[in-house]
Structure formats: C-alpha cells, structure tokens
PDB file of C-alpha atoms in Angstrom:
ATOM      1  CA  UNK A   1      -7.830 -22.509  -8.334  1.00 59.00           C
ATOM      2  CA  UNK A   2     -10.053 -21.829  -5.315  1.00 68.00           C
ATOM      3  CA  UNK A   3      -8.160 -23.673  -2.573  1.00 80.00           C
ATOM      4  CA  UNK A   4      -4.715 -22.690  -1.320  1.00 83.00           C
ATOM      5  CA  UNK A   5      -2.258 -23.782   1.272  1.00 86.00           C
ATOM      6  CA  UNK A   6      -1.339 -20.952   3.627  1.00 89.00           C
ATOM      7  CA  UNK A   7       1.972 -20.492   1.827  1.00 91.00           C
ATOM      8  CA  UNK A   8       0.234 -20.379  -1.564  1.00 88.00           C
ATOM      9  CA  UNK A   9      -2.304 -17.852  -0.298  1.00 85.00           C
ATOM     10  CA  UNK A  10       0.415 -15.612   1.126  1.00 88.00           C
ATOM     11  CA  UNK A  11       2.386 -15.729  -2.120  1.00 88.00           C
ATOM     12  CA  UNK A  12      -0.720 -14.848  -4.119  1.00 85.00           C
ATOM     13  CA  UNK A  13      -2.042 -12.028  -1.926  1.00 86.00           C
ATOM     14  CA  UNK A  14       0.937 -10.509  -0.128  1.00 88.00           C
ATOM     15  CA  UNK A  15       1.957  -6.886  -0.553  1.00 86.00           C
ATOM     16  CA  UNK A  16       4.605  -6.297  -3.216  1.00 83.00           C
ATOM     17  CA  UNK A  17       6.460  -3.038  -3.817  1.00 82.00           C
ATOM     18  CA  UNK A  18       6.009  -2.015  -7.453  1.00 76.00           C
ATOM     19  CA  UNK A  19       8.235   1.042  -7.321  1.00 73.00           C
ATOM     20  CA  UNK A  20       5.563   3.330  -8.760  1.00 72.00           C
ATOM     21  CA  UNK A  21       6.200   6.235  -6.401  1.00 87.00           C
ATOM     22  CA  UNK A  22       3.990   8.032  -3.912  1.00 95.00           C
ATOM     23  CA  UNK A  23       0.698   6.524  -5.092  1.00 97.00           C
ATOM     24  CA  UNK A  24       0.777   2.856  -6.045  1.00 95.00           C
ATOM     25  CA  UNK A  25      -2.072   0.515  -6.900  1.00 95.00           C
ATOM     26  CA  UNK A  26      -1.499  -2.457  -4.635  1.00 93.00           C
ATOM     27  CA  UNK A  27      -4.618  -3.971  -6.175  1.00 94.00           C
ATOM     28  CA  UNK A  28      -7.303  -2.422  -8.371  1.00 95.00           C
ATOM     29  CA  UNK A  29      -9.214  -1.568  -5.197  1.00 97.00           C
ATOM     30  CA  UNK A  30      -6.474  -0.776  -2.658  1.00 97.00           C
ATOM     31  CA  UNK A  31      -4.235   2.273  -2.912  1.00 97.00           C
ATOM     32  CA  UNK A  32      -0.791   2.150  -1.309  1.00 97.00           C
ATOM     33  CA  UNK A  33       0.617   5.551  -0.380  1.00 97.00           C
ATOM     34  CA  UNK A  34       4.361   5.588   0.218  1.00 96.00           C
ATOM     35  CA  UNK A  35       4.151   8.467   2.630  1.00 97.00           C
ATOM     36  CA  UNK A  36       7.063  10.760   3.368  1.00 96.00           C
ATOM     37  CA  UNK A  37       5.468  13.999   4.432  1.00 96.00           C
ATOM     38  CA  UNK A  38       1.765  14.786   4.095  1.00 96.00           C
ATOM     39  CA  UNK A  39      -1.254  13.850   1.981  1.00 96.00           C
ATOM     40  CA  UNK A  40      -5.010  14.298   2.141  1.00 94.00           C
ATOM     41  CA  UNK A  41      -7.374  11.322   2.030  1.00 95.00           C
ATOM     42  CA  UNK A  42     -11.088  10.693   2.375  1.00 93.00           C
ATOM     43  CA  UNK A  43     -12.156  10.400   5.976  1.00 90.00           C
ATOM     44  CA  UNK A  44     -12.555   6.756   6.967  1.00 92.00           C
ATOM     45  CA  UNK A  45     -10.646   5.374   3.972  1.00 96.00           C
ATOM     46  CA  UNK A  46      -7.631   4.034   5.920  1.00 97.00           C
ATOM     47  CA  UNK A  47      -7.584   0.230   6.091  1.00 98.00           C
ATOM     48  CA  UNK A  48      -3.983  -0.332   7.245  1.00 98.00           C
ATOM     49  CA  UNK A  49      -0.620   1.349   7.711  1.00 98.00           C
ATOM     50  CA  UNK A  50       2.887   0.793   9.020  1.00 97.00           C
ATOM     51  CA  UNK A  51       5.504   3.259  10.141  1.00 97.00           C
ATOM     52  CA  UNK A  52       4.961   6.489  12.035  1.00 98.00           C
ATOM     53  CA  UNK A  53       1.859   8.152  10.622  1.00 97.00           C
ATOM     54  CA  UNK A  54      -0.391  10.652  12.349  1.00 96.00           C
ATOM     55  CA  UNK A  55      -4.005  11.147  11.296  1.00 94.00           C
ATOM     56  CA  UNK A  56      -5.887  14.377  11.829  1.00 91.00           C
ATOM     57  CA  UNK A  57      -9.418  15.333  10.893  1.00 85.00           C
ATOM     58  CA  UNK A  58      -9.632  18.384   8.682  1.00 68.00           C
ATOM     59  CA  UNK A  59      -9.885  21.467  10.891  1.00 58.00           C
ATOM     60  CA  UNK A  60     -13.148  23.410  10.818  1.00 50.00           C
ATOM     61  CA  UNK A  61     -11.503  26.625   9.651  1.00 44.00           C
ATOM     62  CA  UNK A  62      -8.381  25.067   8.203  1.00 52.00           C
ATOM     63  CA  UNK A  63      -9.238  25.998   4.627  1.00 53.00           C
ATOM     64  CA  UNK A  64     -11.075  29.234   5.293  1.00 52.00           C
ATOM     65  CA  UNK A  65     -14.603  30.299   6.066  1.00 43.00           C
ATOM     66  CA  UNK A  66     -15.698  29.957   2.437  1.00 47.00           C
ATOM     67  CA  UNK A  67     -15.075  26.217   2.400  1.00 51.00           C
ATOM     68  CA  UNK A  68     -16.657  25.852   5.831  1.00 45.00           C
ATOM     69  CA  UNK A  69     -19.886  27.386   4.534  1.00 41.00           C
ATOM     70  CA  UNK A  70     -19.821  25.093   1.510  1.00 48.00           C
ATOM     71  CA  UNK A  71     -19.173  22.028   3.648  1.00 52.00           C
ATOM     72  CA  UNK A  72     -22.306  22.787   5.643  1.00 43.00           C
ATOM     73  CA  UNK A  73     -24.242  21.927   2.487  1.00 43.00           C
ATOM     74  CA  UNK A  74     -22.311  18.853   1.442  1.00 45.00           C
ATOM     75  CA  UNK A  75     -22.704  16.498   4.395  1.00 48.00           C
ATOM     76  CA  UNK A  76     -19.992  14.011   5.309  1.00 42.00           C
ATOM     77  CA  UNK A  77     -19.023  13.092   1.770  1.00 43.00           C
ATOM     78  CA  UNK A  78     -16.370  15.793   1.562  1.00 55.00           C
ATOM     79  CA  UNK A  79     -14.729  15.179   4.939  1.00 76.00           C
ATOM     80  CA  UNK A  80     -10.963  14.849   4.643  1.00 83.00           C
ATOM     81  CA  UNK A  81      -8.218  13.630   6.913  1.00 90.00           C
ATOM     82  CA  UNK A  82      -4.573  14.608   6.855  1.00 91.00           C
ATOM     83  CA  UNK A  83      -1.988  11.824   7.063  1.00 95.00           C
ATOM     84  CA  UNK A  84       1.465  13.003   8.132  1.00 96.00           C
ATOM     85  CA  UNK A  85       4.645  11.035   8.688  1.00 97.00           C
ATOM     86  CA  UNK A  86       6.662   8.274   7.124  1.00 97.00           C
ATOM     87  CA  UNK A  87       5.441   4.787   6.228  1.00 97.00           C
ATOM     88  CA  UNK A  88       3.035   2.853   4.065  1.00 96.00           C
ATOM     89  CA  UNK A  89      -0.617   3.840   4.148  1.00 98.00           C
ATOM     90  CA  UNK A  90      -3.353   1.750   2.559  1.00 98.00           C
ATOM     91  CA  UNK A  91      -6.693   3.340   1.669  1.00 98.00           C
ATOM     92  CA  UNK A  92      -9.824   2.058  -0.029  1.00 98.00           C
ATOM     93  CA  UNK A  93     -13.499   2.960  -0.356  1.00 97.00           C
ATOM     94  CA  UNK A  94     -16.162   0.247  -0.274  1.00 95.00           C
ATOM     95  CA  UNK A  95     -14.286  -1.947  -2.708  1.00 96.00           C
ATOM     96  CA  UNK A  96     -14.561   0.540  -5.564  1.00 97.00           C
ATOM     97  CA  UNK A  97     -12.026   0.546  -8.399  1.00 97.00           C
ATOM     98  CA  UNK A  98      -9.245   3.117  -8.019  1.00 98.00           C
ATOM     99  CA  UNK A  99      -7.760   5.338 -10.725  1.00 97.00           C
ATOM    100  CA  UNK A 100      -4.577   7.407 -10.209  1.00 97.00           C
ATOM    101  CA  UNK A 101      -3.940  10.601 -12.182  1.00 96.00           C
ATOM    102  CA  UNK A 102      -0.689  12.584 -12.209  1.00 95.00           C
ATOM    103  CA  UNK A 103      -1.724  16.168 -12.866  1.00 96.00           C
ATOM    104  CA  UNK A 104       0.836  18.193 -14.796  1.00 96.00           C
ATOM    105  CA  UNK A 105      -0.634  21.635 -14.324  1.00 96.00           C
ATOM    106  CA  UNK A 106      -4.074  20.525 -15.504  1.00 97.00           C
ATOM    107  CA  UNK A 107      -7.322  20.790 -13.580  1.00 97.00           C
ATOM    108  CA  UNK A 108     -10.082  18.263 -13.021  1.00 97.00           C
ATOM    109  CA  UNK A 109     -13.423  18.092 -11.244  1.00 96.00           C
ATOM    110  CA  UNK A 110     -14.139  14.958  -9.211  1.00 95.00           C
ATOM    111  CA  UNK A 111     -17.431  14.037  -7.599  1.00 91.00           C
ATOM    112  CA  UNK A 112     -16.952  14.671  -3.881  1.00 86.00           C
ATOM    113  CA  UNK A 113     -17.885  11.151  -2.895  1.00 88.00           C
ATOM    114  CA  UNK A 114     -15.414   9.648  -5.390  1.00 94.00           C
ATOM    115  CA  UNK A 115     -12.333  11.611  -4.313  1.00 94.00           C
ATOM    116  CA  UNK A 116     -10.049   9.185  -2.440  1.00 96.00           C
ATOM    117  CA  UNK A 117      -6.669  10.911  -1.912  1.00 97.00           C
ATOM    118  CA  UNK A 118      -4.447  13.682  -3.281  1.00 96.00           C
ATOM    119  CA  UNK A 119      -1.062  15.282  -2.749  1.00 96.00           C
ATOM    120  CA  UNK A 120      -0.756  18.226  -0.424  1.00 91.00           C
ATOM    121  CA  UNK A 121       0.538  20.577  -3.115  1.00 90.00           C
ATOM    122  CA  UNK A 122      -2.564  20.486  -5.303  1.00 95.00           C
ATOM    123  CA  UNK A 123      -4.905  23.448  -5.166  1.00 93.00           C
ATOM    124  CA  UNK A 124      -8.475  22.384  -4.454  1.00 90.00           C
ATOM    125  CA  UNK A 125     -11.900  23.805  -3.740  1.00 87.00           C
ATOM    126  CA  UNK A 126     -15.421  22.520  -3.175  1.00 82.00           C
ATOM    127  CA  UNK A 127     -17.875  23.468  -5.906  1.00 79.00           C
ATOM    128  CA  UNK A 128     -21.599  23.260  -5.281  1.00 73.00           C
ATOM    129  CA  UNK A 129     -23.996  22.383  -8.061  1.00 68.00           C
ATOM    130  CA  UNK A 130     -26.979  24.507  -9.046  1.00 54.00           C
ATOM    131  CA  UNK A 131     -30.193  24.364  -7.058  1.00 47.00           C
ATOM    132  CA  UNK A 132     -31.538  20.907  -7.709  1.00 54.00           C
ATOM    133  CA  UNK A 133     -32.338  19.879  -4.138  1.00 48.00           C
ATOM    134  CA  UNK A 134     -35.196  17.412  -4.110  1.00 45.00           C
ATOM    135  CA  UNK A 135     -34.583  16.413  -7.714  1.00 49.00           C
ATOM    136  CA  UNK A 136     -31.697  14.061  -7.039  1.00 51.00           C
ATOM    137  CA  UNK A 137     -30.054  12.509  -4.010  1.00 46.00           C
ATOM    138  CA  UNK A 138     -26.453  12.142  -5.186  1.00 45.00           C
ATOM    139  CA  UNK A 139     -23.789  14.182  -6.898  1.00 45.00           C
ATOM    140  CA  UNK A 140     -24.585  17.296  -4.897  1.00 63.00           C
ATOM    141  CA  UNK A 141     -21.068  18.689  -4.968  1.00 78.00           C
ATOM    142  CA  UNK A 142     -17.698  18.184  -6.547  1.00 86.00           C
ATOM    143  CA  UNK A 143     -14.078  19.088  -5.876  1.00 90.00           C
ATOM    144  CA  UNK A 144     -11.886  20.978  -8.333  1.00 93.00           C
ATOM    145  CA  UNK A 145      -8.179  20.104  -8.177  1.00 96.00           C
ATOM    146  CA  UNK A 146      -5.400  21.825 -10.084  1.00 97.00           C
ATOM    147  CA  UNK A 147      -1.627  21.901 -10.202  1.00 97.00           C
ATOM    148  CA  UNK A 148       1.257  19.454 -10.051  1.00 97.00           C
ATOM    149  CA  UNK A 149       0.666  16.233  -8.159  1.00 96.00           C
ATOM    150  CA  UNK A 150      -1.167  12.950  -7.869  1.00 96.00           C
ATOM    151  CA  UNK A 151      -4.837  12.386  -7.184  1.00 97.00           C
ATOM    152  CA  UNK A 152      -6.756   9.128  -6.789  1.00 98.00           C
ATOM    153  CA  UNK A 153     -10.475   8.713  -7.379  1.00 98.00           C
ATOM    154  CA  UNK A 154     -12.834   5.746  -7.222  1.00 97.00           C
ATOM    155  CA  UNK A 155     -15.552   4.302  -9.422  1.00 97.00           C
ATOM    156  CA  UNK A 156     -17.910   1.372  -9.293  1.00 96.00           C
ATOM    157  CA  UNK A 157     -16.365  -1.020 -11.828  1.00 95.00           C
ATOM    158  CA  UNK A 158     -14.364   0.272 -14.826  1.00 95.00           C
ATOM    159  CA  UNK A 159     -14.756   3.978 -15.671  1.00 96.00           C
ATOM    160  CA  UNK A 160     -15.497   5.149 -19.205  1.00 97.00           C
ATOM    161  CA  UNK A 161     -14.138   8.450 -20.529  1.00 97.00           C
ATOM    162  CA  UNK A 162     -16.281  10.267 -23.091  1.00 97.00           C
ATOM    163  CA  UNK A 163     -14.784  13.053 -25.194  1.00 97.00           C
ATOM    164  CA  UNK A 164     -16.724  16.304 -25.464  1.00 97.00           C
ATOM    165  CA  UNK A 165     -16.441  18.238 -28.741  1.00 97.00           C
ATOM    166  CA  UNK A 166     -17.755  21.681 -29.714  1.00 97.00           C
ATOM    167  CA  UNK A 167     -21.289  21.426 -31.040  1.00 96.00           C
ATOM    168  CA  UNK A 168     -21.653  17.864 -29.748  1.00 97.00           C
ATOM    169  CA  UNK A 169     -22.649  18.035 -26.069  1.00 96.00           C
ATOM    170  CA  UNK A 170     -22.532  14.932 -23.890  1.00 97.00           C
ATOM    171  CA  UNK A 171     -25.377  14.141 -21.485  1.00 94.00           C
ATOM    172  CA  UNK A 172     -24.838  12.005 -18.383  1.00 93.00           C
ATOM    173  CA  UNK A 173     -26.747  10.689 -15.395  1.00 89.00           C
ATOM    174  CA  UNK A 174     -25.517  12.732 -12.395  1.00 87.00           C
ATOM    175  CA  UNK A 175     -25.407   9.619 -10.201  1.00 87.00           C
ATOM    176  CA  UNK A 176     -23.134   7.887 -12.722  1.00 93.00           C
ATOM    177  CA  UNK A 177     -20.837  10.879 -13.334  1.00 94.00           C
ATOM    178  CA  UNK A 178     -17.438  10.579 -11.660  1.00 96.00           C
ATOM    179  CA  UNK A 179     -15.206  13.354 -13.044  1.00 97.00           C
ATOM    180  CA  UNK A 180     -14.711  15.851 -15.851  1.00 98.00           C
ATOM    181  CA  UNK A 181     -12.036  18.152 -17.213  1.00 97.00           C
ATOM    182  CA  UNK A 182     -11.518  21.413 -15.362  1.00 95.00           C
ATOM    183  CA  UNK A 183     -12.465  23.640 -18.295  1.00 95.00           C
ATOM    184  CA  UNK A 184     -16.005  22.247 -18.539  1.00 95.00           C
ATOM    185  CA  UNK A 185     -18.965  23.760 -16.690  1.00 88.00           C
ATOM    186  CA  UNK A 186     -21.879  21.318 -16.767  1.00 91.00           C
ATOM    187  CA  UNK A 187     -25.468  22.451 -16.566  1.00 89.00           C
ATOM    188  CA  UNK A 188     -28.467  20.481 -15.375  1.00 85.00           C
ATOM    189  CA  UNK A 189     -31.275  19.840 -17.818  1.00 85.00           C
ATOM    190  CA  UNK A 190     -34.523  17.908 -17.574  1.00 81.00           C
ATOM    191  CA  UNK A 191     -36.441  15.830 -20.069  1.00 72.00           C
ATOM    192  CA  UNK A 192     -39.994  15.044 -19.026  1.00 65.00           C
ATOM    193  CA  UNK A 193     -40.330  12.624 -21.944  1.00 65.00           C
ATOM    194  CA  UNK A 194     -37.786  10.345 -20.278  1.00 62.00           C
ATOM    195  CA  UNK A 195     -39.475  10.288 -16.873  1.00 56.00           C
ATOM    196  CA  UNK A 196     -40.873   6.824 -17.597  1.00 53.00           C
ATOM    197  CA  UNK A 197     -37.334   5.457 -17.826  1.00 56.00           C
ATOM    198  CA  UNK A 198     -35.336   7.575 -15.406  1.00 52.00           C
ATOM    199  CA  UNK A 199     -35.860  10.296 -12.830  1.00 47.00           C
ATOM    200  CA  UNK A 200     -36.149   8.118  -9.756  1.00 51.00           C
ATOM    201  CA  UNK A 201     -38.372   9.920  -7.294  1.00 49.00           C
ATOM    202  CA  UNK A 202     -38.149  13.191  -9.227  1.00 48.00           C
ATOM    203  CA  UNK A 203     -40.902  12.707 -11.823  1.00 45.00           C
ATOM    204  CA  UNK A 204     -38.544  13.728 -14.617  1.00 51.00           C
ATOM    205  CA  UNK A 205     -35.085  12.886 -15.873  1.00 75.00           C
ATOM    206  CA  UNK A 206     -32.250  15.027 -14.480  1.00 81.00           C
ATOM    207  CA  UNK A 207     -29.210  15.063 -16.719  1.00 87.00           C
ATOM    208  CA  UNK A 208     -25.836  16.782 -16.755  1.00 90.00           C
ATOM    209  CA  UNK A 209     -25.034  18.499 -20.037  1.00 94.00           C
ATOM    210  CA  UNK A 210     -21.366  18.998 -20.930  1.00 96.00           C
ATOM    211  CA  UNK A 211     -20.634  21.423 -23.764  1.00 97.00           C
ATOM    212  CA  UNK A 212     -17.378  22.636 -25.256  1.00 97.00           C
ATOM    213  CA  UNK A 213     -14.121  20.738 -25.503  1.00 97.00           C
ATOM    214  CA  UNK A 214     -12.930  18.276 -22.867  1.00 96.00           C
ATOM    215  CA  UNK A 215     -13.856  14.938 -21.320  1.00 97.00           C
ATOM    216  CA  UNK A 216     -16.238  13.429 -18.789  1.00 98.00           C
ATOM    217  CA  UNK A 217     -15.823  10.171 -16.836  1.00 97.00           C
ATOM    218  CA  UNK A 218     -18.806   7.950 -16.070  1.00 97.00           C
ATOM    219  CA  UNK A 219     -19.238   4.640 -14.252  1.00 96.00           C
ATOM    220  CA  UNK A 220     -21.639   1.758 -15.018  1.00 94.00           C
ATOM    221  CA  UNK A 221     -23.485   2.334 -11.760  1.00 91.00           C
ATOM    222  CA  UNK A 222     -25.884   4.900 -10.328  1.00 84.00           C
ATOM    223  CA  UNK A 223     -24.387   5.850  -6.982  1.00 80.00           C
ATOM    224  CA  UNK A 224     -26.966   7.546  -4.788  1.00 72.00           C
ATOM    225  CA  UNK A 225     -25.333   9.573  -2.020  1.00 61.00           C
ATOM    226  CA  UNK A 226     -27.620  10.991   0.619  1.00 50.00           C
ATOM    227  CA  UNK A 227     -26.328  14.382   1.656  1.00 43.00           C
ATOM    228  CA  UNK A 228     -27.665  16.748   4.265  1.00 39.00           C
ATOM    229  CA  UNK A 229     -28.857  20.248   3.587  1.00 36.00           C
ATOM    230  CA  UNK A 230     -29.728  22.018   0.365  1.00 34.00           C
ATOM    231  CA  UNK A 231     -27.714  23.461  -2.435  1.00 33.00           C
ATOM    232  CA  UNK A 232     -26.665  26.956  -3.134  1.00 30.00           C
TER     233      UNK A 232
END
C-alpha cells in the first residue's frame, strides 16, 4: 500500500516504546536512546529529542593530550558529543543501518566513521592505522571500546560477520570494513596483481589482513571517508 490517510500514516510510522532499555531500535535506521544520565554520540547524529537534554561538544583536552594528538590526524569523523539529562534522544547517520551490541566485558574495534553512540561507562580510545596515507581515503582510524555497556554502530545495508580462525586469515577491503573483535590486530597488505580490479587511485590493492581467532564485520559498500592529515 503506497497511499495512506493521515490516521493510517500515523499508525504505521509513529514512535512506539519497545521496552528494550537504554538503546532501542525505533527503526532499522533510527536509534532511540532512553536517556537518564549521560551517553556519547557521534557529532551531528541527533535528529530529534524530547525532555531535558543538554548537548556538549567533546572538550579539546577532555580525554587527555594523547587523544587530542590522535584526533589531529583523524579529521571530523571521530568528533563526539555528550548528551546529558533525561528524555528520549533519537540519533541516526545518513540513513545507515544500525546495530546495537551489549558488551559484557568484551572489547571491539569499530571504524571511527561507523561509531554512532555508546554508554558513558565503556573504556575507549582512538587507534590510528599504520602509515598508508595516499593509498586509501577511508578507514584511517578506529575506536577500541571495552567493558560493560551498550554501543551502537552503523553500516551501509546489512553487515556480514566473518569468523577468523588460526591459520586461515581473512582479507577485507578497508573501505568495507566496519568492526572487528578486540583481540585482533589487522595489518595492511598489498597485491599488485589485483590492481586492475581494485586499488582505486592507489595503483594497487590495499587489503586488511586479519589473523588469529576472532571475527570481522564487513558491509556491502565501499565507504570512502575523506580525512585530513596523515597517519602515524
């Protein structure tokens, strides 16, 4: 059905409490945060809210000089805002699909541009990739989160999780790589033989190689994020 009366449209699209807790998927592409305290969210992701909520840009030295130095390399993709108060907060990012994880002491790396929101109590840090400036435009940094709490990340369309087993490394396109388990340390490799098919603007194919035991999440889309600066 493509035509609705106003009442039919409201019934079909109106907000409904699902009782899922702090983070709730209102739709596949809109995250409802039932705020009672404080959370961190991607700068510019707020689309609506009700109640008494205060928004603050992440302070320059709020998380220490080390993170400030790292952020100088990562551009705007890692900018966070703090939401404090009580009410319902709705966040989204360019219509991308949202996944919620409830970390139970585990750790996970999430591409900096795909991190949407996370609970205050989680430990987090920005991790820069190896020196590949000029080889690729996206995936320049990622965020490692660990502890007890909820985190939401985004992907273009449905994400696919690939299991990594000892002796059987998994290779991914950096621009299609969304997240991976916290125990994995990917390395960048090149394959000149594949330059005819991949390696846009680089002359050779840049791949992420995951070895060991864990998982990696990819999306069916090459997301090119233009970041300022170089890597360290």
